[in-house]
CSV table of C-alpha atoms and ligand atoms in Angstrom, one decimal:
chain,number,residue,atom,x,y,z
A,1,UNK,CA,67.1,70.2,-10.9
A,2,UNK,CA,70.0,72.5,-9.3
A,3,UNK,CA,73.4,71.3,-10.2
A,4,UNK,CA,76.0,69.8,-8.5
A,5,UNK,CA,77.4,72.1,-5.0
A,6,UNK,CA,79.9,74.7,-6.2
A,7,UNK,CA,83.4,73.9,-4.4
A,8,UNK,CA,84.6,77.7,-5.2
A,9,UNK,CA,83.8,81.4,-6.1
A,10,UNK,CA,83.2,81.4,-10.0
A,11,UNK,CA,86.1,82.8,-11.5
A,12,UNK,CA,84.3,85.1,-13.7
A,13,UNK,CA,81.5,86.9,-12.2
A,14,UNK,CA,77.7,85.6,-13.7
A,15,UNK,CA,75.2,88.5,-14.5
A,16,UNK,CA,72.8,89.1,-12.0
A,17,UNK,CA,69.4,87.7,-14.0
A,18,UNK,CA,71.4,84.1,-14.2
A,19,UNK,CA,72.0,84.2,-10.8
A,20,UNK,CA,68.6,85.2,-9.5
A,21,UNK,CA,67.2,82.2,-12.2
A,22,UNK,CA,69.6,79.8,-10.2
A,23,UNK,CA,68.1,80.5,-7.1
A,24,UNK,CA,64.7,79.8,-8.1
A,25,UNK,CA,65.9,76.6,-8.7
A,26,UNK,CA,67.3,76.2,-5.0
A,27,UNK,CA,64.0,77.2,-3.2
A,28,UNK,CA,62.2,74.0,-5.6
A,29,UNK,CA,63.9,71.8,-2.8
A,30,UNK,CA,62.4,73.8,0.2
A,31,UNK,CA,59.6,72.9,2.4
A,32,UNK,CA,56.1,73.9,0.6
A,33,UNK,CA,54.9,76.9,3.3
A,34,UNK,CA,53.3,78.8,0.6
A,35,UNK,CA,50.5,75.8,0.6
A,36,UNK,CA,50.6,75.7,4.4
A,37,UNK,CA,52.0,72.3,4.2
A,38,UNK,CA,54.5,73.2,6.9
A,39,UNK,CA,53.7,73.3,10.7
A,40,UNK,CA,56.7,75.6,12.1
A,41,UNK,CA,59.7,77.7,11.4
A,42,UNK,CA,57.6,80.2,8.7
A,43,UNK,CA,55.4,83.0,9.2
A,44,UNK,CA,53.6,83.7,5.6
A,45,UNK,CA,50.9,85.4,4.4
A,46,UNK,CA,50.9,85.9,0.7
A,47,UNK,CA,53.4,87.1,-1.9
A,48,UNK,CA,51.8,90.4,-2.0
A,49,UNK,CA,52.9,91.1,1.8
A,50,UNK,CA,56.3,89.4,0.7
A,51,UNK,CA,56.3,91.4,-1.4
A,52,UNK,CA,56.1,94.2,0.2
A,53,UNK,CA,58.2,93.4,2.8
A,54,UNK,CA,60.9,92.9,0.2
A,55,UNK,CA,60.3,96.6,-0.9
A,56,UNK,CA,60.6,97.8,2.4
A,57,UNK,CA,63.6,95.8,3.0
A,58,UNK,CA,64.9,96.9,-0.1
A,59,UNK,CA,65.1,100.4,0.4
A,60,UNK,CA,67.1,99.9,3.8
A,61,UNK,CA,68.9,96.9,3.0
A,62,UNK,CA,72.6,98.8,3.2
A,63,UNK,CA,71.2,101.0,6.0
A,64,UNK,CA,73.3,99.9,9.5
A,65,UNK,CA,72.1,100.5,12.4
A,66,UNK,CA,75.3,99.7,14.5
A,67,UNK,CA,75.8,103.4,15.3
A,68,UNK,CA,72.3,104.5,16.3
A,69,UNK,CA,73.1,108.4,16.0
A,70,UNK,CA,74.3,107.5,12.1
A,71,UNK,CA,70.9,106.5,10.4
A,72,UNK,CA,68.3,108.7,12.0
A,73,UNK,CA,65.8,106.3,9.9
A,74,UNK,CA,66.5,103.6,11.6
A,75,UNK,CA,66.7,104.8,15.0
A,76,UNK,CA,62.9,106.3,14.6
A,77,UNK,CA,62.1,102.6,13.2
A,78,UNK,CA,63.5,101.1,16.6
A,79,UNK,CA,61.7,104.1,18.7
A,80,UNK,CA,58.1,103.9,17.1
A,81,UNK,CA,58.4,99.8,16.9
A,82,UNK,CA,59.5,99.9,20.9
A,83,UNK,CA,57.0,102.2,21.7
A,84,UNK,CA,54.4,100.4,19.8
A,85,UNK,CA,55.2,97.2,21.9
A,86,UNK,CA,55.6,99.1,25.1
A,87,UNK,CA,51.7,100.0,24.4
A,88,UNK,CA,50.6,97.0,23.2
A,89,UNK,CA,52.3,94.9,26.3
A,90,UNK,CA,50.4,97.7,28.5
A,91,UNK,CA,53.7,98.7,29.6
A,92,UNK,CA,53.6,102.2,31.2
A,93,UNK,CA,55.9,105.2,29.6
A,94,UNK,CA,59.2,104.1,31.3
A,95,UNK,CA,59.0,101.0,29.1
A,96,UNK,CA,61.8,101.0,27.3
A,97,UNK,CA,64.0,99.0,24.8
A,98,UNK,CA,65.8,97.7,22.1
A,99,UNK,CA,65.3,95.7,18.3
A,100,UNK,CA,66.8,92.8,18.2
A,101,UNK,CA,67.9,90.4,15.5
A,102,UNK,CA,65.3,87.7,16.8
A,103,UNK,CA,64.2,86.0,19.8
A,104,UNK,CA,67.4,84.1,20.7
A,105,UNK,CA,69.2,87.2,20.5
A,106,UNK,CA,66.5,88.7,22.9
A,107,UNK,CA,66.6,85.9,25.3
A,108,UNK,CA,70.4,86.1,25.1
A,109,UNK,CA,70.3,89.6,25.7
A,110,UNK,CA,68.3,89.6,29.0
A,111,UNK,CA,69.7,87.1,30.5
A,112,UNK,CA,73.3,89.1,30.3
A,113,UNK,CA,71.5,92.1,31.5
A,114,UNK,CA,70.0,90.2,34.9
A,115,UNK,CA,73.8,88.7,35.1
A,116,UNK,CA,75.2,92.1,35.2
A,117,UNK,CA,72.4,93.6,37.3
A,118,UNK,CA,73.2,90.7,40.0
A,119,UNK,CA,77.1,91.6,39.6
A,120,UNK,CA,76.3,94.9,41.2
A,121,UNK,CA,75.1,93.2,44.3
A,122,UNK,CA,78.1,91.0,44.6
A,123,UNK,CA,76.4,87.6,42.7
A,124,UNK,CA,79.4,86.2,41.4
A,125,UNK,CA,77.7,82.2,40.9
A,126,UNK,CA,74.5,83.5,38.9
A,127,UNK,CA,71.7,81.1,38.4
A,128,UNK,CA,68.4,81.1,36.7
A,129,UNK,CA,65.1,79.6,37.2
A,130,UNK,CA,63.9,78.4,33.7
A,131,UNK,CA,60.3,76.1,33.3
A,132,UNK,CA,61.4,72.5,31.8
A,133,UNK,CA,59.8,74.1,28.6
A,134,UNK,CA,61.3,77.4,28.4
A,135,UNK,CA,62.8,77.9,25.1
A,136,UNK,CA,66.5,76.6,24.0
A,137,UNK,CA,67.3,80.1,23.7
A,138,UNK,CA,67.8,80.4,27.5
A,139,UNK,CA,69.5,76.7,27.3
A,140,UNK,CA,71.8,78.5,24.8
A,141,UNK,CA,72.2,81.7,27.0
A,142,UNK,CA,73.3,79.5,30.5
A,143,UNK,CA,76.0,78.3,28.2
A,144,UNK,CA,77.0,81.1,26.2
A,145,UNK,CA,76.8,83.7,29.5
A,146,UNK,CA,78.0,80.9,32.7
A,147,UNK,CA,74.1,81.2,34.3
A,148,UNK,CA,73.5,77.9,35.8
A,149,UNK,CA,70.0,76.9,35.4
A,150,UNK,CA,67.6,75.8,37.9
A,151,UNK,CA,64.9,73.9,36.4
A,152,UNK,CA,61.4,74.3,37.5
A,153,UNK,CA,59.0,71.0,36.5
A,154,UNK,CA,56.0,71.3,35.0
A,155,UNK,CA,52.3,71.0,36.8
A,156,UNK,CA,49.5,68.3,35.3
A,157,UNK,CA,48.6,71.0,32.7
A,158,UNK,CA,52.3,71.4,31.5
A,159,UNK,CA,52.6,74.9,33.2
A,160,UNK,CA,55.6,75.9,35.3
A,161,UNK,CA,54.7,74.6,38.6
A,162,UNK,CA,54.6,77.4,40.8
A,163,UNK,CA,54.6,75.6,44.1
A,164,UNK,CA,58.0,74.7,43.6
A,165,UNK,CA,59.3,77.8,42.5
A,166,UNK,CA,59.8,79.3,46.3
A,167,UNK,CA,62.4,76.1,46.6
A,168,UNK,CA,64.5,77.2,43.4
A,169,UNK,CA,65.3,80.6,44.5
A,170,UNK,CA,68.2,82.0,46.7
A,171,UNK,CA,70.4,84.8,46.6
A,172,UNK,CA,72.4,83.5,43.6
A,173,UNK,CA,69.0,83.5,41.7
A,174,UNK,CA,69.6,86.7,38.7
A,175,UNK,CA,66.4,85.7,37.0
A,176,UNK,CA,63.2,83.7,36.6
A,177,UNK,CA,61.8,83.0,33.4
A,178,UNK,CA,58.2,82.0,32.4
A,179,UNK,CA,56.6,81.7,28.9
A,180,UNK,CA,53.6,83.4,27.2
A,181,UNK,CA,53.2,80.5,25.7
A,182,UNK,CA,56.2,78.3,25.5
A,183,UNK,CA,56.6,76.6,22.4
A,184,UNK,CA,56.3,73.1,22.8
A,185,UNK,CA,52.6,73.1,23.8
A,186,UNK,CA,51.1,76.6,23.9
A,187,UNK,CA,50.8,76.9,27.5
A,188,UNK,CA,50.7,80.1,29.2
A,189,UNK,CA,53.0,79.5,32.4
A,190,UNK,CA,51.0,81.4,35.4
A,191,UNK,CA,52.6,84.6,35.3
A,192,UNK,CA,50.6,86.4,37.8
A,193,UNK,CA,52.0,83.7,40.6
A,194,UNK,CA,55.3,83.8,39.8
A,195,UNK,CA,55.3,88.1,39.5
A,196,UNK,CA,54.0,88.3,43.1
A,197,UNK,CA,56.8,85.6,44.4
A,198,UNK,CA,59.3,87.2,42.0
A,199,UNK,CA,57.9,90.7,43.7
A,200,UNK,CA,58.3,89.5,47.0
A,201,UNK,CA,61.7,88.3,46.8
A,202,UNK,CA,62.7,91.6,44.0
A,203,UNK,CA,64.6,89.0,41.8
A,204,UNK,CA,63.3,89.8,38.1
A,205,UNK,CA,60.7,88.0,36.3
A,206,UNK,CA,61.3,88.2,32.2
A,207,UNK,CA,58.1,86.8,30.0
A,208,UNK,CA,59.4,85.0,26.9
A,209,UNK,CA,56.5,86.3,24.6
A,210,UNK,CA,58.8,85.6,21.7
A,211,UNK,CA,55.8,83.9,20.0
A,212,UNK,CA,53.0,84.9,21.8
A,213,UNK,CA,53.8,88.7,22.0
A,214,UNK,CA,52.3,89.4,18.2
A,215,UNK,CA,49.1,87.5,18.8
A,216,UNK,CA,48.5,87.4,22.3
A,217,UNK,CA,47.4,91.2,22.8
A,218,UNK,CA,45.2,91.0,19.5
A,219,UNK,CA,43.0,87.5,20.2
A,220,UNK,CA,42.2,89.4,23.8
A,221,UNK,CA,41.4,92.2,22.1
A,222,UNK,CA,38.7,90.2,20.0
A,223,UNK,CA,37.4,88.7,23.7
A,224,UNK,CA,39.5,85.7,24.1
A,225,UNK,CA,40.2,85.0,27.5
A,226,UNK,CA,43.8,84.6,28.5
A,227,UNK,CA,45.6,84.5,31.9
A,228,UNK,CA,47.3,88.1,32.6
A,229,UNK,CA,51.2,87.8,31.5
A,230,UNK,CA,52.3,91.2,29.8
A,231,UNK,CA,53.6,94.2,32.2
A,232,UNK,CA,50.1,94.2,34.0
A,233,UNK,CA,51.5,92.0,36.3
A,234,UNK,CA,53.5,93.7,38.8
A,235,UNK,CA,56.3,91.6,39.3
A,236,UNK,CA,57.2,91.3,35.2
A,237,UNK,CA,60.4,93.0,34.2
A,238,UNK,CA,60.8,92.7,30.9
A,239,UNK,CA,59.2,90.9,27.7
A,240,UNK,CA,60.3,89.6,24.6
A,241,UNK,CA,58.6,89.9,21.7
A,242,UNK,CA,59.4,89.0,18.1
A,243,UNK,CA,58.0,90.6,15.2
A,244,UNK,CA,59.1,88.3,12.6
A,245,UNK,CA,56.6,85.7,14.3
A,246,UNK,CA,53.1,86.7,14.4
A,247,UNK,CA,54.1,90.3,13.4
A,248,UNK,CA,54.8,88.6,9.9
A,249,UNK,CA,57.5,91.1,9.5
A,250,UNK,CA,61.0,89.9,7.5
A,251,UNK,CA,63.2,87.7,9.3
A,252,UNK,CA,65.5,89.4,11.5
A,253,UNK,CA,63.4,91.3,13.6
A,254,UNK,CA,62.5,90.9,17.6
A,255,UNK,CA,62.2,93.2,20.5
A,256,UNK,CA,63.4,93.1,23.9
A,257,UNK,CA,61.7,95.6,26.3
A,258,UNK,CA,62.4,96.6,30.2
A,259,UNK,CA,60.5,97.7,32.5
A,260,UNK,CA,62.5,101.0,32.8
A,261,UNK,CA,65.5,102.2,31.9
A,262,UNK,CA,67.7,100.5,35.2
A,263,UNK,CA,67.4,97.4,33.8
A,264,UNK,CA,68.0,97.9,30.2
A,265,UNK,CA,71.4,100.1,31.5
A,266,UNK,CA,73.2,96.8,32.0
A,267,UNK,CA,72.2,95.6,28.5
A,268,UNK,CA,74.8,98.2,26.9
A,269,UNK,CA,78.5,97.5,26.0
A,270,UNK,CA,80.6,100.6,26.1
A,271,UNK,CA,84.7,99.9,25.5
A,272,UNK,CA,85.8,103.6,25.4
A,273,UNK,CA,90.0,102.5,24.4
A,274,UNK,CA,89.4,100.8,20.9
A,275,UNK,CA,92.0,102.6,18.4
A,276,UNK,CA,88.8,102.4,16.3
A,277,UNK,CA,86.9,104.8,18.4
A,278,UNK,CA,84.8,105.1,21.5
A,279,UNK,CA,82.3,102.2,21.0
A,280,UNK,CA,78.9,101.6,22.4
A,281,UNK,CA,76.0,98.9,21.6
A,282,UNK,CA,72.9,98.4,22.9
A,283,UNK,CA,72.6,94.5,21.6
A,284,UNK,CA,74.7,91.5,20.7
A,285,UNK,CA,74.9,92.6,17.1
A,286,UNK,CA,78.1,94.8,15.8
A,287,UNK,CA,76.1,95.9,12.1
A,288,UNK,CA,72.7,96.0,12.6
A,289,UNK,CA,70.6,94.8,9.5
A,290,UNK,CA,68.5,98.1,8.5
A,291,UNK,CA,66.0,96.1,6.3
A,292,UNK,CA,64.9,93.9,8.5
A,293,UNK,CA,64.0,96.9,10.9
A,294,UNK,CA,62.4,98.8,8.1
A,295,UNK,CA,60.7,95.8,6.7
A,296,UNK,CA,59.1,95.6,10.6
A,297,UNK,CA,58.0,99.1,11.1
A,298,UNK,CA,56.6,98.7,7.6
A,299,UNK,CA,54.4,95.3,8.9
A,300,UNK,CA,53.4,96.8,12.1
A,301,UNK,CA,52.2,99.9,10.2
A,302,UNK,CA,50.4,98.1,7.2
A,303,UNK,CA,48.7,95.5,10.1
A,304,UNK,CA,47.8,98.2,12.4
A,305,UNK,CA,45.2,96.6,15.4
A,306,UNK,CA,42.6,96.0,12.9
A,307,UNK,CA,45.3,93.5,10.5
A,308,UNK,CA,46.3,91.9,13.5
A,309,UNK,CA,43.3,91.6,15.1
A,310,UNK,CA,42.3,89.7,11.7
A,311,UNK,CA,44.9,87.5,11.3
A,312,UNK,CA,44.9,86.2,15.2
A,313,UNK,CA,40.7,85.6,14.7
A,314,UNK,CA,41.7,83.5,11.6
A,315,UNK,CA,44.5,81.9,13.5
A,316,UNK,CA,42.3,81.0,16.3
A,317,UNK,CA,39.8,79.5,14.3
A,318,UNK,CA,42.1,77.5,12.6
A,319,UNK,CA,43.7,76.5,16.3
A,320,UNK,CA,40.4,75.8,17.5
A,321,UNK,CA,39.3,73.5,14.6
A,322,UNK,CA,42.7,71.8,15.0
A,323,UNK,CA,42.1,71.1,18.9
A,324,UNK,CA,38.8,69.9,18.5
A,325,UNK,CA,39.6,67.8,15.7
A,326,UNK,CA,42.4,66.0,17.3
A,327,UNK,CA,40.6,65.7,20.7
A,328,UNK,CA,37.9,63.8,18.8
A,329,UNK,CA,40.2,61.2,17.5
A,330,UNK,CA,40.1,58.5,20.4
A,331,UNK,CA,43.6,57.6,19.9
A,332,UNK,CA,45.5,61.1,20.3
A,333,UNK,CA,45.2,64.1,22.9
A,334,UNK,CA,46.4,67.4,23.1
A,335,UNK,CA,48.8,68.1,25.6
A,336,UNK,CA,48.1,70.4,28.5
A,337,UNK,CA,46.1,73.3,28.3
A,338,UNK,CA,47.2,75.3,25.0
A,339,UNK,CA,46.0,79.1,24.6
A,340,UNK,CA,47.2,79.0,20.8
A,341,UNK,CA,48.4,79.9,18.5
A,342,UNK,CA,50.7,76.6,19.3
A,343,UNK,CA,49.9,72.9,20.1
A,344,UNK,CA,51.4,69.8,20.8
A,345,UNK,CA,49.5,66.1,20.5
A,346,UNK,CA,50.5,63.2,21.5
A,347,UNK,CA,48.6,59.1,21.4
A,348,UNK,CA,46.8,57.5,24.4
A,349,UNK,CA,47.4,54.2,22.8
A,350,UNK,CA,50.7,52.1,22.9
A,351,UNK,CA,49.0,50.4,19.5
A,352,UNK,CA,49.4,53.9,17.9
A,353,UNK,CA,53.5,55.3,17.7
A,354,UNK,CA,52.6,59.0,17.5
A,355,UNK,CA,56.2,59.1,15.4
A,356,UNK,CA,55.1,56.4,13.2
A,357,UNK,CA,52.2,58.6,12.4
A,358,UNK,CA,54.3,61.5,12.0
A,359,UNK,CA,56.2,59.6,9.4
A,360,UNK,CA,52.6,58.8,7.5
A,361,UNK,CA,52.0,62.5,7.6
A,362,UNK,CA,55.7,62.9,6.1
A,363,UNK,CA,54.6,60.9,3.7
A,364,UNK,CA,51.3,62.8,2.9
A,365,UNK,CA,53.5,66.0,2.0
A,366,UNK,CA,53.2,67.9,5.6
A,367,UNK,CA,56.1,69.1,7.3
A,368,UNK,CA,55.4,68.7,11.0
A,369,UNK,CA,58.1,68.9,14.1
A,370,UNK,CA,58.6,66.1,16.7
A,371,UNK,CA,57.9,66.7,20.6
A,372,UNK,CA,59.9,64.9,23.2
A,373,UNK,CA,59.5,64.4,27.0
A,374,UNK,CA,56.5,63.2,26.3
A,375,UNK,CA,56.5,62.0,22.6
A,376,UNK,CA,54.2,63.8,20.4
A,377,UNK,CA,53.6,66.1,17.2
A,378,UNK,CA,53.9,69.7,17.1
A,379,UNK,CA,52.1,72.3,15.0
A,380,UNK,CA,52.1,76.0,14.9
A,381,UNK,CA,49.4,77.4,13.5
A,382,UNK,CA,48.8,80.6,11.4
A,383,UNK,CA,46.2,82.8,9.5
A,384,UNK,CA,47.0,80.5,6.5
A,385,UNK,CA,46.4,77.1,8.0
A,386,UNK,CA,42.9,77.9,8.2
A,387,UNK,CA,42.8,76.9,4.1
A,388,UNK,CA,44.3,73.2,5.1
A,389,UNK,CA,43.1,72.7,8.5
A,390,UNK,CA,40.7,70.1,7.3
A,391,UNK,CA,42.8,68.5,5.0
A,392,UNK,CA,45.4,68.2,8.2
A,393,UNK,CA,42.7,66.7,10.1
A,394,UNK,CA,41.6,63.9,7.4
A,395,UNK,CA,45.1,62.9,6.5
A,396,UNK,CA,45.9,63.3,10.5
A,397,UNK,CA,42.9,60.4,11.0
A,398,UNK,CA,44.1,58.1,8.3
A,399,UNK,CA,47.5,58.1,9.1
A,400,UNK,CA,46.4,56.8,12.7
A,401,UNK,CA,44.5,54.4,11.5
A,402,UNK,CA,47.4,53.5,9.1
A,403,UNK,CA,49.6,52.9,11.7
A,404,UNK,CA,46.9,51.0,14.1
A,405,UNK,CA,47.0,48.4,11.4
A,406,UNK,CA,50.6,48.3,10.8
A,407,UNK,CA,52.6,48.6,14.8
A,408,UNK,CA,55.5,47.5,12.9
A,409,UNK,CA,55.8,51.0,11.6
A,410,UNK,CA,56.9,52.2,14.7
A,411,UNK,CA,60.4,50.3,14.1
A,412,UNK,CA,61.4,51.7,11.1
A,413,UNK,CA,61.3,55.0,9.2
A,414,UNK,CA,62.3,58.1,11.4
A,415,UNK,CA,60.5,57.1,14.2
A,416,UNK,CA,62.9,54.4,15.2
A,417,UNK,CA,65.0,57.7,15.5
A,418,UNK,CA,63.3,60.0,17.2
A,419,UNK,CA,62.3,57.2,19.5
A,420,UNK,CA,65.9,56.7,20.2
A,421,UNK,CA,66.6,60.1,20.6
A,422,UNK,CA,63.7,60.9,23.1
A,423,UNK,CA,64.2,57.6,25.4
A,424,UNK,CA,68.0,57.0,25.2
A,425,UNK,CA,68.4,57.4,28.9
A,426,UNK,CA,72.0,58.0,28.3
A,427,UNK,CA,71.2,61.7,27.0
A,428,UNK,CA,75.1,62.4,27.2
A,429,UNK,CA,75.1,59.7,24.5
A,430,UNK,CA,72.7,61.3,22.6
A,431,UNK,CA,74.2,64.6,23.0
A,432,UNK,CA,77.2,63.4,21.3
A,433,UNK,CA,75.7,61.6,18.6
A,434,UNK,CA,73.5,65.2,17.4
A,435,UNK,CA,77.1,66.7,17.9
A,436,UNK,CA,78.4,64.2,15.2
A,437,UNK,CA,75.7,64.8,12.7
A,438,UNK,CA,76.3,68.8,13.2
A,439,UNK,CA,79.9,67.8,12.6
A,440,UNK,CA,79.0,66.2,9.2
A,441,UNK,CA,76.9,68.8,8.1
A,442,UNK,CA,79.6,71.9,9.0
A,443,UNK,CA,82.7,69.5,7.8
A,444,UNK,CA,84.5,71.3,4.7
A,445,UNK,CA,82.0,70.5,1.7
A,446,UNK,CA,79.0,70.1,4.7
A,447,UNK,CA,76.9,67.0,3.4
A,448,UNK,CA,73.3,67.7,4.3
A,449,UNK,CA,72.7,65.2,6.8
A,450,UNK,CA,69.0,63.3,7.2
A,451,UNK,CA,68.2,62.9,10.6
A,452,UNK,CA,66.0,59.8,9.3
A,453,UNK,CA,68.8,58.0,8.0
A,454,UNK,CA,71.3,57.6,10.6
A,455,UNK,CA,74.6,57.4,9.0
A,456,UNK,CA,77.1,54.7,9.6
A,457,UNK,CA,79.8,54.7,12.3
A,458,UNK,CA,82.8,56.3,12.0
A,459,UNK,CA,85.6,54.4,13.4
A,460,UNK,CA,87.7,55.3,17.0
A,461,UNK,CA,86.1,56.1,20.2
A,462,UNK,CA,83.6,58.4,18.9
A,463,UNK,CA,82.2,55.6,16.4
A,464,UNK,CA,81.9,53.3,18.7
A,465,UNK,CA,79.8,55.7,21.1
A,466,UNK,CA,77.7,56.0,18.1
A,467,UNK,CA,77.3,52.0,17.4
A,468,UNK,CA,76.7,52.1,20.9
A,469,UNK,CA,73.4,54.4,21.1
A,470,UNK,CA,72.1,52.7,18.3
A,471,UNK,CA,72.3,49.6,19.6
A,472,UNK,CA,70.2,51.2,22.5
A,473,UNK,CA,68.1,52.7,20.2
A,474,UNK,CA,67.0,49.2,18.4
A,475,UNK,CA,67.0,47.8,21.6
A,476,UNK,CA,64.4,50.3,23.2
A,477,UNK,CA,62.3,50.3,20.0
A,478,UNK,CA,61.9,46.6,19.8
A,479,UNK,CA,61.2,46.2,23.7
A,480,UNK,CA,58.4,48.9,23.1
A,481,UNK,CA,56.9,47.3,20.1
A,482,UNK,CA,57.2,43.9,22.1
A,483,UNK,CA,55.1,45.5,25.0
A,484,UNK,CA,52.5,46.9,22.7
A,485,UNK,CA,52.3,43.6,21.1
A,486,UNK,CA,51.4,42.0,25.1
A,487,UNK,CA,48.3,44.4,25.2
B,501,PLP,C1,60.9,80.9,18.6
B,501,PLP,C2,61.3,81.8,20.5
B,501,PLP,C3,62.0,81.9,20.5
B,501,PLP,C4,63.3,82.1,19.8
B,501,PLP,O1,63.6,83.0,18.8
B,501,PLP,P1,64.1,83.2,17.5
B,501,PLP,O2,64.0,84.3,16.8
B,501,PLP,O3,63.7,81.3,16.5
B,501,PLP,O4,65.7,83.2,18.2
B,501,PLP,C5,62.4,82.1,22.1
B,501,PLP,N1,61.6,81.9,22.8
B,501,PLP,C6,59.8,81.6,22.1
B,501,PLP,C7,59.1,81.1,23.5
B,501,PLP,C8,60.2,81.3,20.7
B,501,PLP,O5,58.6,80.5,20.4
């Protein structure tokens, strides 16, 4: 067990061996992703691959891509990564782009680029159309860059409802976003239809393939039928694709590519009057981590098409097993029409509270994300999960049976909290509650707040708001339980 948190720098520095040994101890408290118990966040293969990435990272860990003219090595990594991604996404030779630190940076940059492009034609109140399932990074972009969101509802298969798109477009629309696939349910938006509308109205269309970019092309090569979503669709003007997800790079590597340089130019930042020198930057970061780019390049060279196809094959085998296994349980349903490698599932019956099922799965040592609107559980499936998918399905069946036999479980554990977070109608209060929890985590000395254990309300207005949210939550959960017991 690790000792109590340190509250200051050690006065006397410690040996590297001692520090490294202590790091091992810290890792012991983390999710057990090496054994496939974690169904989000980590794309892990094995120790040999982790060591390979670490070696590539280490060699360039001091190198800085801030100024792309200084480190020729890094610019070369970037050029070769972007060229390979452009080819993978069926772009023409005009496709160009930048390596970024992650999907969020890629999405933020696309939003900024199109806002600034629209400024050149006088748009001062920019708007963008986001499907309800667009990644939160886009909502962050909206806040950061002052671009108003117009939400595009979903059709019955949880895809962006393209019929409703025209009425959301106007002269302030700077951008339309579609996902391939979206993160919550793994469905691909109707990119071809969206592209046709975007082209007709000369509005840029960004395809967010942050999670799909390094697997969908290889699924297609393996013979999987997928709808068109990449640069072959004429209206698509840019695509984000993360290397640190299904590209199995080290964390800190994504790509943003554009159909041509005329778009990318609006991403660039130049300030010519800084006393520190004339400054130009292609992306959000100042210092850009050379290690992450080296590891990303190394991963792509190491896998190549053959390696990524093999990973995709194993991933989709696990995905198909999972999807069929869940669909075979009468109490559960798979949400929408997932193409893989992600899926969401919910409960068909009020007798089975899906969040209570999640609690049972937690107790069996799985770490699973929760979905809301509709309530559900989530799985981001990787090749490593092929070895455990049968265990997972067996435990899931057990968990469903337990919850069916004990409906009161819906009112306890984290099920109550998740029920509250997704069902309290006053969304502003939920937002406030979560902000408060985060503030707790980031106060000096940062407590590690557990969402499962909602802390006692503090005094004052905020405290009263929190107490109010909790009363509402309890009332909602109780009401749902009463309704269920009437069935
Ligand atoms: C993961 C993801 C992002 C954000 O990427 P990060 O690397 O987590 O910042 C954006 N869009 C989609 C669809 C994603 O799955």
